[in-house]
Tab-separated table of N, CA and C in Angstrom:
chain	number	residue	atom	x	y	z
Q	3	MET	N	-22.757	17.376	-2.369
Q	3	MET	CA	-22.117	16.388	-3.202
Q	3	MET	C	-22.815	15.031	-3.043
Q	4	PHE	N	-23.118	14.671	-1.809
Q	4	PHE	CA	-23.778	13.383	-1.585
Q	4	PHE	C	-25.121	13.336	-2.300
Q	5	ASP	N	-25.895	14.389	-2.147
Q	5	ASP	CA	-27.216	14.415	-2.773
Q	5	ASP	C	-27.109	14.341	-4.298
Q	6	GLN	N	-26.143	15.059	-4.861
Q	6	GLN	CA	-25.981	15.043	-6.310
Q	6	GLN	C	-25.502	13.666	-6.801
Q	7	SER	N	-24.648	13.030	-6.019
Q	7	SER	CA	-24.205	11.674	-6.375
Q	7	SER	C	-25.373	10.702	-6.300
Q	8	ARG	N	-26.172	10.836	-5.253
Q	8	ARG	CA	-27.366	9.997	-5.121
Q	8	ARG	C	-28.298	10.205	-6.308
Q	9	ASP	N	-28.471	11.461	-6.711
Q	9	ASP	CA	-29.345	11.758	-7.851
Q	9	ASP	C	-28.825	11.097	-9.129
Q	10	ALA	N	-27.498	11.070	-9.301
Q	10	ALA	CA	-26.913	10.415	-10.482
Q	10	ALA	C	-27.188	8.911	-10.450
Q	11	VAL	N	-27.077	8.305	-9.279
Q	11	VAL	CA	-27.342	6.871	-9.149
Q	11	VAL	C	-28.825	6.583	-9.411
Q	12	LEU	N	-29.684	7.423	-8.879
Q	12	LEU	CA	-31.118	7.233	-9.121
Q	12	LEU	C	-31.470	7.421	-10.594
Q	13	ALA	N	-30.800	8.365	-11.264
Q	13	ALA	CA	-31.033	8.566	-12.699
Q	13	ALA	C	-30.573	7.343	-13.482
Q	14	TYR	N	-29.483	6.730	-13.043
Q	14	TYR	CA	-29.024	5.495	-13.681
Q	14	TYR	C	-30.055	4.387	-13.487
Q	15	ARG	N	-30.561	4.275	-12.266
Q	15	ARG	CA	-31.567	3.248	-11.966
Q	15	ARG	C	-32.811	3.437	-12.832
Q	16	ALA	N	-33.174	4.698	-13.064
Q	16	ALA	CA	-34.369	4.999	-13.870
Q	16	ALA	C	-34.103	4.889	-15.366
Q	17	GLY	N	-32.841	4.647	-15.754
Q	17	GLY	CA	-32.515	4.507	-17.171
Q	17	GLY	C	-32.249	5.825	-17.866
Q	18	GLU	N	-32.122	6.907	-17.105
Q	18	GLU	CA	-31.892	8.234	-17.692
Q	18	GLU	C	-30.417	8.467	-18.011
Q	19	LEU	N	-29.538	7.761	-17.327
Q	19	LEU	CA	-28.093	7.878	-17.565
Q	19	LEU	C	-27.509	6.491	-17.805
Q	20	THR	N	-26.456	6.435	-18.606
Q	20	THR	CA	-25.732	5.174	-18.769
Q	20	THR	C	-24.771	5.000	-17.594
Q	21	LYS	N	-24.219	3.811	-17.502
Q	21	LYS	CA	-23.246	3.558	-16.436
Q	21	LYS	C	-22.067	4.523	-16.553
Q	22	GLU	N	-21.563	4.703	-17.759
Q	22	GLU	CA	-20.413	5.584	-17.972
Q	22	GLU	C	-20.740	7.033	-17.606
Q	23	GLN	N	-21.934	7.487	-17.952
Q	23	GLN	CA	-22.342	8.853	-17.609
Q	23	GLN	C	-22.448	9.026	-16.092
Q	24	THR	N	-22.979	8.012	-15.436
Q	24	THR	CA	-23.123	8.074	-13.976
Q	24	THR	C	-21.758	8.133	-13.311
Q	25	ILE	N	-20.856	7.279	-13.745
Q	25	ILE	CA	-19.495	7.272	-13.184
Q	25	ILE	C	-18.827	8.621	-13.424
Q	26	ALA	N	-18.937	9.124	-14.647
Q	26	ALA	CA	-18.320	10.421	-14.967
Q	26	ALA	C	-18.896	11.530	-14.090
Q	27	ARG	N	-20.198	11.505	-13.865
Q	27	ARG	CA	-20.840	12.544	-13.033
Q	27	ARG	C	-20.347	12.478	-11.591
Q	28	ILE	N	-20.241	11.280	-11.050
Q	28	ILE	CA	-19.783	11.143	-9.659
Q	28	ILE	C	-18.323	11.590	-9.527
Q	29	TYR	N	-17.498	11.225	-10.488
Q	29	TYR	CA	-16.101	11.663	-10.432
Q	29	TYR	C	-15.978	13.166	-10.630
Q	30	GLU	N	-16.838	13.727	-11.448
Q	30	GLU	CA	-16.854	15.177	-11.625
Q	30	GLU	C	-17.211	15.861	-10.300
Q	31	LEU	N	-18.196	15.325	-9.610
Q	31	LEU	CA	-18.592	15.886	-8.319
Q	31	LEU	C	-17.458	15.768	-7.298
Q	32	LEU	N	-16.775	14.635	-7.297
Q	32	LEU	CA	-15.634	14.478	-6.394
Q	32	LEU	C	-14.558	15.517	-6.686
Q	33	GLY	N	-14.273	15.728	-7.964
Q	33	GLY	CA	-13.266	16.715	-8.345
Q	33	GLY	C	-13.653	18.124	-7.935
Q	34	GLU	N	-14.909	18.462	-8.102
Q	34	GLU	CA	-15.384	19.799	-7.733
Q	34	GLU	C	-15.394	20.008	-6.221
Q	35	SER	N	-15.521	18.935	-5.469
Q	35	SER	CA	-15.661	19.049	-4.016
Q	35	SER	C	-14.369	19.479	-3.323
Q	36	GLY	N	-13.237	19.169	-3.926
Q	36	GLY	CA	-11.965	19.479	-3.276
Q	36	GLY	C	-11.589	18.469	-2.200
Q	37	LEU	N	-12.361	17.410	-2.059
Q	37	LEU	CA	-12.088	16.406	-1.038
Q	37	LEU	C	-10.971	15.439	-1.435
Q	38	VAL	N	-10.697	15.343	-2.719
Q	38	VAL	CA	-9.723	14.365	-3.195
Q	38	VAL	C	-8.450	15.092	-3.619
Q	39	PRO	N	-7.368	14.944	-2.865
Q	39	PRO	CA	-6.111	15.588	-3.244
Q	39	PRO	C	-5.575	15.028	-4.565
Q	40	ALA	N	-4.999	15.893	-5.382
Q	40	ALA	CA	-4.483	15.471	-6.683
Q	40	ALA	C	-3.435	14.377	-6.543
Q	41	VAL	N	-2.648	14.416	-5.473
Q	41	VAL	CA	-1.570	13.440	-5.293
Q	41	VAL	C	-2.120	12.024	-5.150
Q	42	TRP	N	-3.347	11.883	-4.726
Q	42	TRP	CA	-3.931	10.554	-4.573
Q	42	TRP	C	-4.218	9.899	-5.915
Q	43	GLY	N	-4.511	10.687	-6.936
Q	43	GLY	CA	-4.803	10.125	-8.247
Q	43	GLY	C	-6.108	9.344	-8.309
Q	44	THR	N	-7.039	9.647	-7.429
Q	44	THR	CA	-8.282	8.869	-7.384
Q	44	THR	C	-9.392	9.445	-8.250
Q	45	LEU	N	-9.116	10.479	-9.006
Q	45	LEU	CA	-10.159	11.030	-9.860
Q	45	LEU	C	-10.170	10.389	-11.246
Q	46	ASP	N	-9.376	9.375	-11.420
Q	46	ASP	CA	-9.376	8.598	-12.652
Q	46	ASP	C	-10.163	7.314	-12.380
Q	47	PRO	N	-11.321	7.144	-13.015
Q	47	PRO	CA	-12.140	5.956	-12.722
Q	47	PRO	C	-11.440	4.637	-13.029
Q	48	ASP	N	-10.425	4.668	-13.869
Q	48	ASP	CA	-9.711	3.439	-14.202
Q	48	ASP	C	-8.587	3.126	-13.225
Q	49	ASP	N	-8.238	4.074	-12.366
Q	49	ASP	CA	-7.128	3.882	-11.434
Q	49	ASP	C	-7.499	4.515	-10.104
Q	50	ARG	N	-8.159	3.757	-9.256
Q	50	ARG	CA	-8.713	4.331	-8.029
Q	50	ARG	C	-7.884	4.062	-6.784
Q	51	CYS	N	-6.705	3.500	-6.918
Q	51	CYS	CA	-5.864	3.225	-5.757
Q	51	CYS	C	-5.039	4.473	-5.436
Q	52	PRO	N	-5.085	4.977	-4.208
Q	52	PRO	CA	-4.403	6.229	-3.891
Q	52	PRO	C	-2.924	6.275	-4.217
Q	53	SER	N	-2.210	5.193	-4.079
Q	53	SER	CA	-0.772	5.275	-4.313
Q	53	SER	C	-0.361	4.680	-5.644
Q	54	GLY	N	-1.285	4.142	-6.405
Q	54	GLY	CA	-0.879	3.383	-7.586
Q	54	GLY	C	-0.380	2.040	-7.093
Q	55	VAL	N	0.899	1.820	-7.205
Q	55	VAL	CA	1.488	0.611	-6.644
Q	55	VAL	C	2.028	0.947	-5.260
Q	56	PHE	N	2.066	-0.024	-4.384
Q	56	PHE	CA	2.539	0.234	-3.031
Q	56	PHE	C	4.048	0.074	-2.958
Q	57	THR	N	4.741	0.956	-3.666
Q	57	THR	CA	6.186	1.007	-3.570
Q	57	THR	C	6.568	2.274	-2.824
Q	58	LEU	N	7.824	2.390	-2.515
Q	58	LEU	CA	8.271	3.459	-1.620
Q	58	LEU	C	7.996	4.855	-2.165
Q	59	TRP	N	8.310	5.113	-3.426
Q	59	TRP	CA	8.158	6.488	-3.932
Q	59	TRP	C	6.694	6.949	-3.965
Q	60	PRO	N	5.742	6.199	-4.517
Q	60	PRO	CA	4.358	6.680	-4.471
Q	60	PRO	C	3.850	6.886	-3.038
Q	61	LEU	N	4.228	6.012	-2.139
Q	61	LEU	CA	3.799	6.188	-0.749
Q	61	LEU	C	4.447	7.416	-0.120
Q	62	MET	N	5.703	7.691	-0.489
Q	62	MET	CA	6.371	8.889	0.036
Q	62	MET	C	5.699	10.156	-0.480
Q	63	LYS	N	5.214	10.142	-1.736
Q	63	LYS	CA	4.514	11.318	-2.256
Q	63	LYS	C	3.261	11.599	-1.440
Q	64	ILE	N	2.539	10.545	-1.087
Q	64	ILE	CA	1.340	10.729	-0.268
Q	64	ILE	C	1.727	11.232	1.121
Q	65	LEU	N	2.774	10.659	1.679
Q	65	LEU	CA	3.226	11.098	2.998
Q	65	LEU	C	3.643	12.563	2.976
Q	66	LEU	N	4.400	12.978	1.973
Q	66	LEU	CA	4.848	14.373	1.890
Q	66	LEU	C	3.664	15.318	1.696
Q	67	TRP	N	2.684	14.901	0.881
Q	67	TRP	CA	1.483	15.719	0.758
Q	67	TRP	C	0.803	15.841	2.119
Q	68	GLY	N	0.639	14.722	2.790
Q	68	GLY	CA	-0.039	14.737	4.086
Q	68	GLY	C	0.693	15.547	5.123
Q	69	LYS	N	2.008	15.518	5.086
Q	69	LYS	CA	2.815	16.209	6.097
Q	69	LYS	C	2.871	17.713	5.854
Q	70	TYR	N	2.877	18.137	4.580
Q	70	TYR	CA	3.131	19.551	4.294
Q	70	TYR	C	2.033	20.276	3.534
Q	71	ARG	N	1.149	19.572	2.824
Q	71	ARG	CA	0.178	20.267	1.991
Q	71	ARG	C	-1.270	19.956	2.340
Q	72	SER	N	-1.496	18.974	3.179
Q	72	SER	CA	-2.870	18.609	3.530
Q	72	SER	C	-3.478	19.667	4.462
Q	73	PRO	N	-4.809	19.673	4.578
Q	73	PRO	CA	-5.446	20.575	5.543
Q	73	PRO	C	-4.944	20.278	6.961
Q	74	GLN	N	-4.941	21.283	7.793
Q	74	GLN	CA	-4.378	21.150	9.135
Q	74	GLN	C	-5.021	20.020	9.940
Q	75	HIS	N	-6.336	19.852	9.831
Q	75	HIS	CA	-6.990	18.800	10.620
Q	75	HIS	C	-6.548	17.410	10.165
Q	76	VAL	N	-6.195	17.266	8.910
Q	76	VAL	CA	-5.689	15.986	8.410
Q	76	VAL	C	-4.239	15.807	8.859
Q	77	ARG	N	-3.470	16.840	8.701
Q	77	ARG	CA	-2.048	16.797	9.036
Q	77	ARG	C	-1.827	16.452	10.507
Q	78	GLY	N	-2.603	17.032	11.369
Q	78	GLY	CA	-2.415	16.803	12.792
Q	78	GLY	C	-2.895	15.448	13.277
Q	79	SER	N	-3.751	14.794	12.507
Q	79	SER	CA	-4.327	13.528	12.950
Q	79	SER	C	-3.720	12.296	12.292
Q	80	TYR	N	-3.326	12.410	11.035
Q	80	TYR	CA	-2.956	11.214	10.286
Q	80	TYR	C	-1.506	11.159	9.819
Q	81	PHE	N	-0.865	12.275	9.664
Q	81	PHE	CA	0.484	12.283	9.091
Q	81	PHE	C	1.480	12.815	10.114
Q	82	THR	N	1.578	12.113	11.212
Q	82	THR	CA	2.436	12.580	12.299
Q	82	THR	C	3.769	11.851	12.363
Q	83	GLY	N	3.912	10.717	11.691
Q	83	GLY	CA	5.130	9.906	11.783
Q	83	GLY	C	6.301	10.465	11.008
Q	84	GLY	N	6.059	10.940	9.817
Q	84	GLY	CA	7.114	11.513	9.012
Q	84	GLY	C	7.891	10.508	8.181
Q	85	ALA	N	8.738	11.058	7.310
Q	85	ALA	CA	9.520	10.247	6.381
Q	85	ALA	C	10.556	9.399	7.119
Q	86	ARG	N	11.044	9.878	8.237
Q	86	ARG	CA	12.048	9.119	8.989
Q	86	ARG	C	11.492	7.769	9.432
Q	87	LEU	N	10.241	7.758	9.875
Q	87	LEU	CA	9.603	6.512	10.296
Q	87	LEU	C	9.462	5.541	9.118
Q	88	VAL	N	9.040	6.046	7.966
Q	88	VAL	CA	8.893	5.203	6.783
Q	88	VAL	C	10.255	4.673	6.358
Q	89	GLY	N	11.257	5.531	6.359
Q	89	GLY	CA	12.606	5.105	6.003
Q	89	GLY	C	13.135	4.041	6.944
Q	90	LYS	N	12.900	4.234	8.225
Q	90	LYS	CA	13.351	3.258	9.221
Q	90	LYS	C	12.687	1.896	8.990
Q	91	GLU	N	11.383	1.903	8.744
Q	91	GLU	CA	10.675	0.645	8.502
Q	91	GLU	C	11.144	-0.015	7.208
Q	92	ALA	N	11.445	0.785	6.186
Q	92	ALA	CA	11.939	0.226	4.928
Q	92	ALA	C	13.297	-0.442	5.136
Q	93	VAL	N	14.164	0.202	5.907
Q	93	VAL	CA	15.485	-0.377	6.177
Q	93	VAL	C	15.338	-1.661	6.993
Q	94	GLN	N	14.454	-1.661	7.978
Q	94	GLN	CA	14.239	-2.870	8.773
Q	94	GLN	C	13.719	-4.021	7.908
Q	95	ALA	N	12.789	-3.735	7.012
Q	95	ALA	CA	12.255	-4.774	6.133
Q	95	ALA	C	13.352	-5.303	5.203
Q	96	TYR	N	14.157	-4.393	4.664
Q	96	TYR	CA	15.248	-4.792	3.773
Q	96	TYR	C	16.260	-5.659	4.522
Q	97	THR	N	16.605	-5.261	5.732
Q	97	THR	CA	17.571	-6.014	6.536
Q	97	THR	C	17.044	-7.413	6.842
Q	98	THR	N	15.787	-7.520	7.196
Q	98	THR	CA	15.187	-8.825	7.482
Q	98	THR	C	15.250	-9.724	6.253
Q	99	GLU	N	14.889	-9.190	5.101
Q	99	GLU	CA	14.927	-9.980	3.868
Q	99	GLU	C	16.357	-10.362	3.503
Q	100	LEU	N	17.293	-9.455	3.711
Q	100	LEU	CA	18.690	-9.733	3.398
Q	100	LEU	C	19.233	-10.847	4.280
Q	101	ARG	N	18.906	-10.812	5.571
Q	101	ARG	CA	19.350	-11.875	6.476
Q	101	ARG	C	18.761	-13.229	6.085
Q	102	ALA	N	17.478	-13.239	5.779
Q	102	ALA	CA	16.827	-14.502	5.398
Q	102	ALA	C	17.431	-15.037	4.101
Q	103	GLY	N	17.653	-14.163	3.140
Q	103	GLY	CA	18.247	-14.590	1.881
Q	103	GLY	C	19.674	-15.078	2.049
Q	104	SER	N	20.440	-14.380	2.870
Q	104	SER	CA	21.822	-14.793	3.116
Q	104	SER	C	21.867	-16.158	3.782
Q	105	SER	N	20.981	-16.400	4.719
Q	105	SER	CA	20.930	-17.688	5.399
Q	105	SER	C	20.606	-18.801	4.401
Q	106	GLN	N	19.678	-18.544	3.507
Q	106	GLN	CA	19.305	-19.542	2.511
Q	106	GLN	C	20.471	-19.841	1.572
Q	107	VAL	N	21.178	-18.802	1.139
Q	107	VAL	CA	22.334	-19.002	0.262
Q	107	VAL	C	23.410	-19.792	0.997
Q	108	HIS	N	23.661	-19.440	2.252
Q	108	HIS	CA	24.670	-20.153	3.050
Q	108	HIS	C	24.330	-21.646	3.147
Q	109	GLN	N	23.091	-21.953	3.460
Q	109	GLN	CA	22.688	-23.352	3.602
Q	109	GLN	C	22.815	-24.109	2.278
Q	110	THR	N	22.459	-23.464	1.181
Q	110	THR	CA	22.546	-24.119	-0.125
Q	110	THR	C	23.994	-24.415	-0.494
Q	111	VAL	N	24.863	-23.420	-0.318
Q	111	VAL	CA	26.273	-23.620	-0.646
Q	111	VAL	C	26.897	-24.669	0.279
Q	112	ARG	N	26.576	-24.611	1.555
Q	112	ARG	CA	27.094	-25.592	2.501
Q	112	ARG	C	26.683	-27.000	2.102
Q	113	ASP	N	25.412	-27.170	1.708
Q	113	ASP	CA	24.924	-28.498	1.348
Q	113	ASP	C	25.524	-29.014	0.043
Q	114	MET	N	26.052	-28.125	-0.764
Q	114	MET	CA	26.738	-28.567	-1.974
Q	114	MET	C	28.062	-29.256	-1.641
Q	115	TRP	N	28.684	-28.872	-0.535
Q	115	TRP	CA	30.017	-29.360	-0.189
Q	115	TRP	C	30.034	-30.348	0.954
Q	116	ARG	N	29.016	-30.299	1.786
Q	116	ARG	CA	29.033	-31.147	2.969
Q	116	ARG	C	27.677	-31.813	3.123
Q	117	ASN	N	27.659	-33.101	2.984
Q	117	ASN	CA	26.417	-33.842	3.071
Q	117	ASN	C	26.112	-34.166	4.534
Q	118	TRP	N	24.907	-34.549	4.787
Q	118	TRP	CA	24.465	-34.961	6.114
Q	118	TRP	C	24.646	-33.850	7.148
Q	119	ASN	N	24.136	-32.670	6.816
Q	119	ASN	CA	24.199	-31.584	7.802
Q	119	ASN	C	23.304	-31.921	8.995
Q	120	ARG	N	23.446	-31.173	10.043
Q	120	ARG	CA	22.713	-31.455	11.274
Q	120	ARG	C	21.678	-30.371	11.595
Q	121	ASP	N	21.107	-29.771	10.574
Q	121	ASP	CA	20.081	-28.742	10.798
Q	121	ASP	C	18.906	-29.293	11.586
Q	122	TRP	N	18.569	-30.531	11.341
Q	122	TRP	CA	17.422	-31.127	12.029
Q	122	TRP	C	17.645	-31.176	13.537
Q	123	ALA	N	18.878	-31.249	13.989
Q	123	ALA	CA	19.167	-31.342	15.420
Q	123	ALA	C	18.991	-30.000	16.112
Q	124	ARG	N	19.056	-28.898	15.370
Q	124	ARG	CA	18.933	-27.567	15.972
Q	124	ARG	C	17.504	-27.036	15.959
Q	125	ARG	N	16.611	-27.720	15.329
Q	125	ARG	CA	15.230	-27.247	15.248
Q	125	ARG	C	14.386	-27.903	16.341
Q	126	PRO	N	13.464	-27.139	16.910
Q	126	PRO	CA	12.602	-27.738	17.956
Q	126	PRO	C	11.685	-28.792	17.338
Q	127	ALA	N	11.326	-29.733	18.170
Q	127	ALA	CA	10.424	-30.795	17.733
Q	127	ALA	C	9.043	-30.187	17.445
Q	128	PRO	N	8.338	-30.706	16.442
Q	128	PRO	CA	7.004	-30.176	16.140
Q	128	PRO	C	6.032	-30.463	17.284
Q	129	ARG	N	5.080	-29.562	17.438
Q	129	ARG	CA	4.039	-29.744	18.467
Q	129	ARG	C	3.085	-30.826	18.047
Q	130	LYS	N	2.516	-31.496	19.032
Q	130	LYS	CA	1.549	-32.556	18.740
Q	130	LYS	C	0.156	-32.034	18.907
């Protein structure tokens, strides 16, 4: 595959192939190689990011592929955490954001009703 990809690049350099033909040939070689799992979606030259957007569901699809359908050498080395770990981290991130947002709402509402708050007295002095 590497040699054939190199040959496509050299043919492009020599003017024998267009850019589009070269890209198509390299993606064709990747598809034939079996190295790129379908769940990654990387065989589309216009969309080369493995998860698409980095939201929970696309990342979970990659995790589930890695945990249950990937080759054994990949599964044993890279996908050992599982969905529980991802879920736990998602809940922790959500909780952190919820606390920060709640604190901001509390301070805003408080300042609407009570002027001259003493927040400045509870914050450490800036470093020099």
